[in-house]
GROMACS .gro file of C-alpha atoms in nm:
model
  377
    1MET     CA    1  -3.430   1.015   0.119
    2ARG     CA    2  -3.355   1.097   0.481
    3ASP     CA    3  -3.453   0.749   0.608
    4LEU     CA    4  -3.273   0.604   0.273
    5PHE     CA    5  -2.942   0.718   0.428
    6ASN     CA    6  -3.047   0.664   0.801
    7TYR     CA    7  -3.013   1.014   0.833
    8ARG     CA    8  -3.276   1.052   1.140
    9PHE     CA    9  -3.147   0.773   1.345
   10VAL     CA   10  -2.779   0.882   1.328
   11LEU     CA   11  -2.855   1.269   1.413
   12GLU     CA   12  -3.076   1.174   1.709
   13ARG     CA   13  -2.810   0.917   1.835
   14ASN     CA   14  -2.651   1.023   2.177
   15ARG     CA   15  -2.292   0.969   2.082
   16SER     CA   16  -1.973   1.181   2.038
   17ALA     CA   17  -2.058   1.320   1.668
   18TRP     CA   18  -1.704   1.457   1.626
   19ILE     CA   19  -1.599   1.077   1.605
   20ASP     CA   20  -1.846   1.021   1.311
   21TYR     CA   21  -1.731   1.336   1.156
   22ALA     CA   22  -1.376   1.249   1.152
   23ARG     CA   23  -1.477   0.897   0.988
   24GLY     CA   24  -1.680   1.056   0.754
   25MET     CA   25  -1.383   1.293   0.624
   26CYS     CA   26  -1.140   0.959   0.635
   27ILE     CA   27  -1.378   0.728   0.430
   28ILE     CA   28  -1.405   1.001   0.166
   29LEU     CA   29  -1.019   1.026   0.154
   30VAL     CA   30  -0.997   0.632   0.152
   31CYS     CA   31  -1.260   0.635  -0.146
   32TYR     CA   32  -1.044   0.893  -0.326
   33ARG     CA   33  -0.722   0.695  -0.303
   34HIS     CA   34  -0.884   0.354  -0.407
   35SER     CA   35  -1.051   0.534  -0.712
   36PHE     CA   36  -0.774   0.719  -0.814
   37GLU     CA   37  -0.527   0.400  -0.789
   38GLY     CA   38  -0.817   0.197  -0.994
   39LEU     CA   39  -0.766   0.459  -1.262
   40ILE     CA   40  -0.392   0.433  -1.269
   41ASN     CA   41  -0.404   0.065  -1.279
   42ALA     CA   42  -0.651   0.072  -1.582
   43ASN     CA   43  -0.403   0.276  -1.759
   44PHE     CA   44  -0.627   0.608  -1.780
   45PRO     CA   45  -0.389   0.920  -1.828
   46THR     CA   46  -0.393   1.041  -1.477
   47ASP     CA   47  -0.008   1.177  -1.514
   48ASN     CA   48  -0.200   1.458  -1.702
   49TYR     CA   49  -0.361   1.573  -1.374
   50PRO     CA   50  -0.048   1.657  -1.133
   51VAL     CA   51  -0.304   1.837  -0.857
   52LEU     CA   52  -0.508   1.511  -0.844
   53SER     CA   53  -0.174   1.297  -0.832
   54LEU     CA   54  -0.043   1.503  -0.551
   55LEU     CA   55  -0.354   1.461  -0.353
   56ASN     CA   56  -0.372   1.126  -0.399
   57SER     CA   57  -0.008   1.108  -0.239
   58VAL     CA   58  -0.035   1.361   0.034
   59LEU     CA   59  -0.385   1.267   0.148
   60VAL     CA   60  -0.241   0.915   0.240
   61THR     CA   61  -0.059   0.978   0.544
   62PHE     CA   62  -0.313   1.011   0.819
   63ARG     CA   63  -0.676   0.839   0.711
   64MET     CA   64  -0.597   0.519   0.828
   65ALA     CA   65  -0.386   0.624   1.127
   66LEU     CA   66  -0.684   0.818   1.249
   67PHE     CA   67  -0.907   0.505   1.212
   68PHE     CA   68  -0.660   0.331   1.470
   69ILE     CA   69  -0.657   0.613   1.700
   70ILE     CA   70  -1.029   0.639   1.730
   71SER     CA   71  -1.046   0.270   1.778
   72GLY     CA   72  -0.787   0.290   2.046
   73SER     CA   73  -0.959   0.558   2.211
   74PHE     CA   74  -1.246   0.318   2.325
   75LEU     CA   75  -1.039   0.031   2.441
   76SER     CA   76  -0.995   0.130   2.820
   77LYS     CA   77  -1.390   0.188   2.835
   78THR     CA   78  -1.459  -0.155   2.685
   79LEU     CA   79  -1.247  -0.340   2.893
   80SER     CA   80  -1.365  -0.179   3.185
   81LYS     CA   81  -1.721  -0.358   3.105
   82LYS     CA   82  -1.600  -0.701   2.986
   83SER     CA   83  -1.331  -0.969   2.982
   84TYR     CA   84  -1.056  -1.001   2.746
   85SER     CA   85  -1.243  -1.303   2.603
   86SER     CA   86  -1.552  -1.115   2.524
   87TYR     CA   87  -1.349  -0.827   2.366
   88ILE     CA   88  -1.196  -1.080   2.128
   89VAL     CA   89  -1.557  -1.201   2.047
   90ASP     CA   90  -1.703  -0.892   1.998
   91ARG     CA   91  -1.406  -0.782   1.770
   92PHE     CA   92  -1.469  -1.083   1.572
   93LYS     CA   93  -1.861  -1.052   1.552
   94VAL     CA   94  -1.782  -0.664   1.425
   95ILE     CA   95  -1.466  -0.633   1.241
   96LEU     CA   96  -1.331  -0.998   1.132
   97TYR     CA   97  -1.673  -1.130   1.036
   98PRO     CA   98  -1.801  -0.882   0.747
   99LEU     CA   99  -1.405  -0.895   0.663
  100LEU     CA  100  -1.491  -1.270   0.548
  101ILE     CA  101  -1.809  -1.202   0.420
  102TRP     CA  102  -1.768  -0.894   0.199
  103GLY     CA  103  -1.400  -1.026   0.124
  104ALA     CA  104  -1.535  -1.333  -0.019
  105ILE     CA  105  -1.816  -1.149  -0.197
  106GLN     CA  106  -1.547  -0.922  -0.385
  107ILE     CA  107  -1.305  -1.189  -0.476
  108THR     CA  108  -1.578  -1.379  -0.640
  109LEU     CA  109  -1.697  -1.073  -0.829
  110GLN     CA  110  -1.341  -1.051  -0.945
  111LEU     CA  111  -1.345  -1.426  -1.061
  112VAL     CA  112  -1.646  -1.381  -1.251
  113PHE     CA  113  -1.591  -1.049  -1.391
  114LYS     CA  114  -1.200  -1.115  -1.436
  115ASN     CA  115  -1.196  -0.950  -1.774
  116PHE     CA  116  -1.317  -0.614  -1.651
  117THR     CA  117  -1.116  -0.581  -1.332
  118ASN     CA  118  -0.766  -0.475  -1.250
  119ALA     CA  119  -0.730  -0.769  -0.986
  120LYS     CA  120  -0.616  -1.121  -1.105
  121ARG     CA  121  -0.776  -1.336  -0.872
  122GLU     CA  122  -0.712  -1.716  -0.788
  123TRP     CA  123  -0.903  -1.949  -0.556
  124VAL     CA  124  -0.646  -1.920  -0.297
  125ASP     CA  125  -0.741  -1.547  -0.269
  126TYR     CA  126  -0.994  -1.666  -0.043
  127LEU     CA  127  -0.750  -1.831   0.198
  128TYR     CA  128  -0.540  -1.490   0.190
  129LEU     CA  129  -0.806  -1.280   0.334
  130ILE     CA  130  -0.657  -1.404   0.656
  131ILE     CA  131  -0.304  -1.527   0.610
  132MET     CA  132  -0.194  -1.256   0.363
  133PRO     CA  133  -0.456  -0.951   0.373
  134ARG     CA  134  -0.239  -0.734   0.195
  135LYS     CA  135  -0.288  -0.923  -0.174
  136ILE     CA  136  -0.678  -0.819  -0.106
  137GLU     CA  137  -0.698  -0.467  -0.156
  138GLN     CA  138  -0.877  -0.269   0.104
  139PHE     CA  139  -0.916  -0.601   0.343
  140TRP     CA  140  -0.572  -0.568   0.489
  141PHE     CA  141  -0.710  -0.262   0.708
  142LEU     CA  142  -0.968  -0.464   0.892
  143ASN     CA  143  -0.754  -0.775   0.939
  144THR     CA  144  -0.473  -0.534   1.083
  145LEU     CA  145  -0.729  -0.352   1.309
  146PHE     CA  146  -0.861  -0.692   1.446
  147MET     CA  147  -0.512  -0.816   1.490
  148VAL     CA  148  -0.397  -0.489   1.671
  149GLY     CA  149  -0.695  -0.474   1.899
  150ILE     CA  150  -0.639  -0.822   2.036
  151VAL     CA  151  -0.257  -0.792   2.081
  152TYR     CA  152  -0.286  -0.426   2.254
  153ALA     CA  153  -0.577  -0.573   2.484
  154PHE     CA  154  -0.391  -0.890   2.585
  155LEU     CA  155  -0.092  -0.661   2.679
  156LYS     CA  156  -0.309  -0.440   2.867
  157SER     CA  157  -0.562  -0.626   3.042
  158VAL     CA  158  -0.416  -0.983   3.080
  159LEU     CA  159  -0.025  -0.886   3.118
  160ARG     CA  160  -0.132  -0.567   3.306
  161PHE     CA  161   0.099  -0.359   3.101
  162LYS     CA  162   0.124   0.006   3.246
  163ILE     CA  163   0.114   0.316   3.009
  164TRP     CA  164   0.486   0.327   3.000
  165GLN     CA  165   0.518  -0.010   2.894
  166LEU     CA  166   0.264   0.006   2.629
  167MET     CA  167   0.441   0.308   2.512
  168LEU     CA  168   0.784   0.141   2.498
  169THR     CA  169   0.617  -0.158   2.328
  170ALA     CA  170   0.455   0.054   2.090
  171LEU     CA  171   0.780   0.274   1.992
  172PHE     CA  172   0.962  -0.068   1.958
  173PHE     CA  173   0.675  -0.224   1.750
  174TYR     CA  174   0.715   0.091   1.527
  175ALA     CA  175   1.092   0.089   1.485
  176LEU     CA  176   1.092  -0.237   1.383
  177GLY     CA  177   0.828  -0.221   1.130
  178GLY     CA  178   1.050   0.060   1.012
  179LEU     CA  179   1.352  -0.162   0.978
  180PHE     CA  180   1.143  -0.413   0.799
  181TYR     CA  181   1.015  -0.180   0.536
  182SER     CA  182   1.366  -0.040   0.488
  183SER     CA  183   1.525  -0.368   0.448
  184ASN     CA  184   1.265  -0.522   0.206
  185ALA     CA  185   1.297  -0.272  -0.066
  186ASN     CA  186   1.297  -0.534  -0.339
  187MET     CA  187   1.044  -0.759  -0.171
  188LYS     CA  188   1.294  -1.007  -0.013
  189TYR     CA  189   1.060  -1.121   0.239
  190GLU     CA  190   0.748  -1.090   0.008
  191ILE     CA  191   0.547  -1.348   0.212
  192LEU     CA  192   0.596  -1.155   0.551
  193ALA     CA  193   0.539  -0.849   0.376
  194TYR     CA  194   0.174  -0.935   0.260
  195SER     CA  195   0.105  -1.081   0.590
  196PHE     CA  196  -0.051  -0.873   0.875
  197ILE     CA  197   0.252  -0.854   1.071
  198PRO     CA  198   0.412  -0.548   0.917
  199ASP     CA  199   0.089  -0.349   0.943
  200LEU     CA  200   0.065  -0.465   1.304
  201LEU     CA  201   0.390  -0.334   1.385
  202HIS     CA  202   0.343  -0.012   1.198
  203TYR     CA  203  -0.011   0.083   1.328
  204PHE     CA  204   0.032  -0.042   1.717
  205ILE     CA  205   0.162   0.303   1.783
  206PHE     CA  206  -0.158   0.494   1.648
  207PHE     CA  207  -0.382   0.247   1.867
  208PHE     CA  208  -0.186   0.333   2.159
  209LEU     CA  209  -0.213   0.699   2.089
  210GLY     CA  210  -0.592   0.658   2.100
  211ASP     CA  211  -0.601   0.453   2.416
  212ALA     CA  212  -0.347   0.718   2.580
  213LEU     CA  213  -0.540   1.039   2.466
  214ALA     CA  214  -0.871   0.876   2.558
  215THR     CA  215  -0.966   1.080   2.843
  216VAL     CA  216  -0.823   1.407   2.661
  217LEU     CA  217  -1.055   1.341   2.345
  218HIS     CA  218  -1.371   1.243   2.541
  219SER     CA  219  -1.345   1.490   2.836
  220GLU     CA  220  -1.593   1.733   2.781
  221LYS     CA  221  -1.387   2.016   2.961
  222ASN     CA  222  -1.152   1.962   2.657
  223ARG     CA  223  -1.381   2.085   2.377
  224LYS     CA  224  -1.279   2.462   2.401
  225TYR     CA  225  -0.948   2.357   2.314
  226PHE     CA  226  -1.033   2.150   2.021
  227THR     CA  227  -1.298   2.406   1.885
  228SER     CA  228  -1.018   2.685   1.935
  229PRO     CA  229  -0.981   2.883   1.611
  230ARG     CA  230  -0.628   2.979   1.726
  231ILE     CA  231  -0.514   2.626   1.797
  232LEU     CA  232  -0.668   2.505   1.454
  233THR     CA  233  -0.442   2.752   1.283
  234VAL     CA  234  -0.148   2.653   1.487
  235ILE     CA  235  -0.231   2.282   1.385
  236PHE     CA  236  -0.305   2.390   1.024
  237ILE     CA  237   0.043   2.544   0.976
  238PHE     CA  238   0.212   2.260   1.137
  239PHE     CA  239   0.011   2.019   0.871
  240LEU     CA  240   0.102   2.243   0.570
  241ILE     CA  241   0.479   2.213   0.674
  242ALA     CA  242   0.484   1.860   0.759
  243HIS     CA  243   0.312   1.782   0.426
  244ALA     CA  244   0.517   1.985   0.210
  245TYR     CA  245   0.807   1.830   0.351
  246TYR     CA  246   0.658   1.477   0.294
  247THR     CA  247   0.602   1.574  -0.082
  248VAL     CA  248   0.926   1.741  -0.124
  249VAL     CA  249   1.150   1.435  -0.027
  250ASN     CA  250   0.929   1.172  -0.191
  251ALA     CA  251   0.930   1.386  -0.494
  252HIS     CA  252   1.311   1.398  -0.460
  253TYR     CA  253   1.324   1.009  -0.449
  254ASN     CA  254   1.060   0.972  -0.704
  255LYS     CA  255   0.916   0.736  -0.455
  256GLY     CA  256   0.518   0.800  -0.300
  257TYR     CA  257   0.604   0.604   0.016
  258PHE     CA  258   0.981   0.710   0.052
  259VAL     CA  259   0.905   0.908   0.394
  260GLU     CA  260   0.681   0.642   0.528
  261PHE     CA  261   0.898   0.327   0.457
  262TYR     CA  262   1.254   0.506   0.484
  263MET     CA  263   1.213   0.789   0.749
  264PRO     CA  264   0.947   0.632   0.999
  265ALA     CA  265   1.042   0.901   1.257
  266SER     CA  266   0.950   1.174   1.035
  267PHE     CA  267   0.643   0.998   0.925
  268LEU     CA  268   0.508   0.954   1.250
  269PHE     CA  269   0.489   1.309   1.294
  270ILE     CA  270   0.346   1.392   0.947
  271ALA     CA  271   0.061   1.161   1.015
  272ILE     CA  272   0.001   1.306   1.354
  273SER     CA  273  -0.024   1.664   1.209
  274GLY     CA  274  -0.302   1.525   0.983
  275CYS     CA  275  -0.470   1.300   1.240
  276ALA     CA  276  -0.491   1.623   1.470
  277LEU     CA  277  -0.628   1.875   1.195
  278ILE     CA  278  -0.912   1.602   1.127
  279VAL     CA  279  -1.001   1.589   1.443
  280GLN     CA  280  -0.979   1.960   1.530
  281LEU     CA  281  -1.220   2.002   1.223
  282SER     CA  282  -1.447   1.743   1.372
  283PHE     CA  283  -1.486   1.918   1.686
  284ILE     CA  284  -1.554   2.245   1.514
  285LEU     CA  285  -1.820   2.084   1.299
  286GLU     CA  286  -1.988   1.895   1.563
  287LYS     CA  287  -2.014   2.235   1.763
  288TYR     CA  288  -2.182   2.421   1.470
  289LYS     CA  289  -2.375   2.118   1.325
  290VAL     CA  290  -2.273   2.179   0.982
  291LEU     CA  291  -2.202   1.939   0.693
  292GLN     CA  292  -2.398   1.703   0.883
  293PHE     CA  293  -2.403   1.437   0.574
  294LEU     CA  294  -2.010   1.383   0.695
  295ARG     CA  295  -2.134   1.268   1.032
  296VAL     CA  296  -2.406   1.011   0.830
  297LEU     CA  297  -2.113   0.893   0.619
  298GLY     CA  298  -1.896   0.856   0.925
  299TYR     CA  299  -2.152   0.613   1.100
  300HIS     CA  300  -2.165   0.414   0.809
  301SER     CA  301  -1.795   0.399   0.751
  302LEU     CA  302  -1.732   0.030   0.813
  303TYR     CA  303  -1.994  -0.056   0.565
  304ILE     CA  304  -1.873   0.203   0.291
  305TYR     CA  305  -1.525   0.051   0.328
  306LEU     CA  306  -1.659  -0.334   0.314
  307MET     CA  307  -1.829  -0.232  -0.053
  308HIS     CA  308  -1.660   0.076  -0.196
  309VAL     CA  309  -1.388  -0.098  -0.410
  310ILE     CA  310  -1.657  -0.302  -0.573
  311ILE     CA  311  -1.877   0.012  -0.650
  312THR     CA  312  -1.566   0.247  -0.734
  313GLY     CA  313  -1.449  -0.044  -0.980
  314SER     CA  314  -1.818  -0.122  -1.133
  315THR     CA  315  -1.854   0.256  -1.173
  316ARG     CA  316  -1.532   0.317  -1.333
  317VAL     CA  317  -1.595   0.008  -1.581
  318PHE     CA  318  -1.964   0.087  -1.655
  319VAL     CA  319  -1.913   0.456  -1.730
  320SER     CA  320  -1.599   0.419  -1.929
  321HIS     CA  321  -1.708   0.097  -2.133
  322PHE     CA  322  -2.061   0.224  -2.181
  323PHE     CA  323  -2.047   0.574  -2.219
  324HIS     CA  324  -1.706   0.588  -2.333
  325ILE     CA  325  -1.614   0.840  -2.107
  326GLN     CA  326  -1.243   0.870  -2.054
  327ASN     CA  327  -1.210   1.215  -1.853
  328VAL     CA  328  -1.018   1.127  -1.546
  329PRO     CA  329  -1.142   1.398  -1.302
  330LEU     CA  330  -1.546   1.309  -1.400
  331LEU     CA  331  -1.467   0.916  -1.359
  332LEU     CA  332  -1.284   1.013  -1.019
  333ALA     CA  333  -1.576   1.205  -0.904
  334LEU     CA  334  -1.814   0.958  -1.012
  335SER     CA  335  -1.653   0.687  -0.861
  336ILE     CA  336  -1.588   0.844  -0.538
  337LEU     CA  337  -1.979   0.983  -0.523
  338ASN     CA  338  -2.108   0.637  -0.589
  339GLY     CA  339  -1.854   0.472  -0.363
  340VAL     CA  340  -1.952   0.647  -0.051
  341LEU     CA  341  -2.345   0.685  -0.119
  342ILE     CA  342  -2.417   0.328  -0.284
  343PRO     CA  343  -2.288   0.148   0.030
  344VAL     CA  344  -2.500   0.365   0.283
  345ILE     CA  345  -2.830   0.301   0.058
  346ALA     CA  346  -2.738  -0.060   0.014
  347TYR     CA  347  -2.669  -0.119   0.389
  348ASN     CA  348  -2.960   0.041   0.504
  349PHE     CA  349  -3.203  -0.131   0.253
  350LEU     CA  350  -3.066  -0.472   0.345
  351THR     CA  351  -3.063  -0.425   0.700
  352ARG     CA  352  -3.436  -0.351   0.699
  353LYS     CA  353  -3.509  -0.617   0.480
  354GLY     CA  354  -3.339  -0.877   0.743
  355PHE     CA  355  -3.009  -0.907   0.578
  356TRP     CA  356  -2.829  -0.723   0.861
  357TRP     CA  357  -2.604  -1.035   0.928
  358LEU     CA  358  -2.424  -0.968   0.613
  359PHE     CA  359  -2.263  -0.669   0.805
  360SER     CA  360  -2.218  -0.795   1.151
  361MET     CA  361  -2.289  -1.083   1.365
  362LYS     CA  362  -2.444  -0.842   1.614
  363LYS     CA  363  -2.807  -0.775   1.542
  364PRO     CA  364  -2.858  -0.368   1.504
  365THR     CA  365  -3.174  -0.398   1.686
  366GLU     CA  366  -3.174  -0.028   1.844
  367GLU     CA  367  -3.138   0.089   1.453
  368ILE     CA  368  -3.412  -0.183   1.337
  369ASN     CA  369  -3.641  -0.104   1.614
  370TYR     CA  370  -3.643   0.292   1.547
  371TYR     CA  371  -3.734   0.243   1.181
  372SER     CA  372  -3.999  -0.019   1.245
  373LYS     CA  373  -4.210   0.256   1.401
  374PHE     CA  374  -4.236   0.438   1.057
  375ALA     CA  375  -4.325   0.135   0.873
  376LEU     CA  376  -4.079   0.208   0.631
  377THR     CA  377  -4.097  -0.009   0.298
   0.00000   0.00000   0.00000
């Protein structure tokens, strides 16, 4: 079982464990969100579970932002070793390529099993993976992550923007994104809304924060601050206050995204409070080497992200139709559990059987060689 989940390889790797811990927590929250939304779209009585609905609303504020922060924190180090063109090629191999592969797989399954899925797919949806990613469930994130990376790297390495110029650009983009969201309440600009542009404007600032804070986040000298119980307490209180405000305002206007779309300045601080809390917790978990399954999930977070909607949707349909289970908490728990575990198993099985190309254009040689010595079949 340890080998099935790539346990030994992940824990023996010489890399910052806190990053995997952070990704692990965030990918579980992603699965929670999409599993719960799947139940809503399938007309299950989710309104009968206000606590689950509240978590679905509150935990959405920071999980994707933190993925951008973590990705941005590696940019300067990466550009110090390779050219801008090489950076684009690498981003295509590990981000855009698997998006195209698994996006096509997901759309195909939704077309074949159209009577069982929430999504109503057409053949044009294959093209939407690139030009209108917001129409294809979770794949908007990988499209945006790719676009944000190449735009930010262009400004930094080609145009030679200084940190203050990048900061002003990030603030301008974020403000422009907020203006777009607030003026597009009735989907007046529907085509633009489904493109990668609004998300690029919205998440660019988090990528910048990752790059700007890279030295702080990756410095061994700062670990004592990141593992401080006092600092954790302060951040947790700030998190509670910020998210209580977020919840109250959204409830007042009866819109789950009101603060994010209509109060972007407030939302920025709310999202940062969540990111700070997860980062702090990640460093503490790394220090005490506990809950290491989160680290394993974090290492596989990309592969979970690629497959989890297929798995969670299949779990919901199979359990509800064949076992006639309608209990929302049980369906949610089963969907999340399968959504995070099955992709990890699938990735490791397929990779060791020579199908690594389903997940990246870069062969995971180190990983394959590691397990070859165990002759695992």
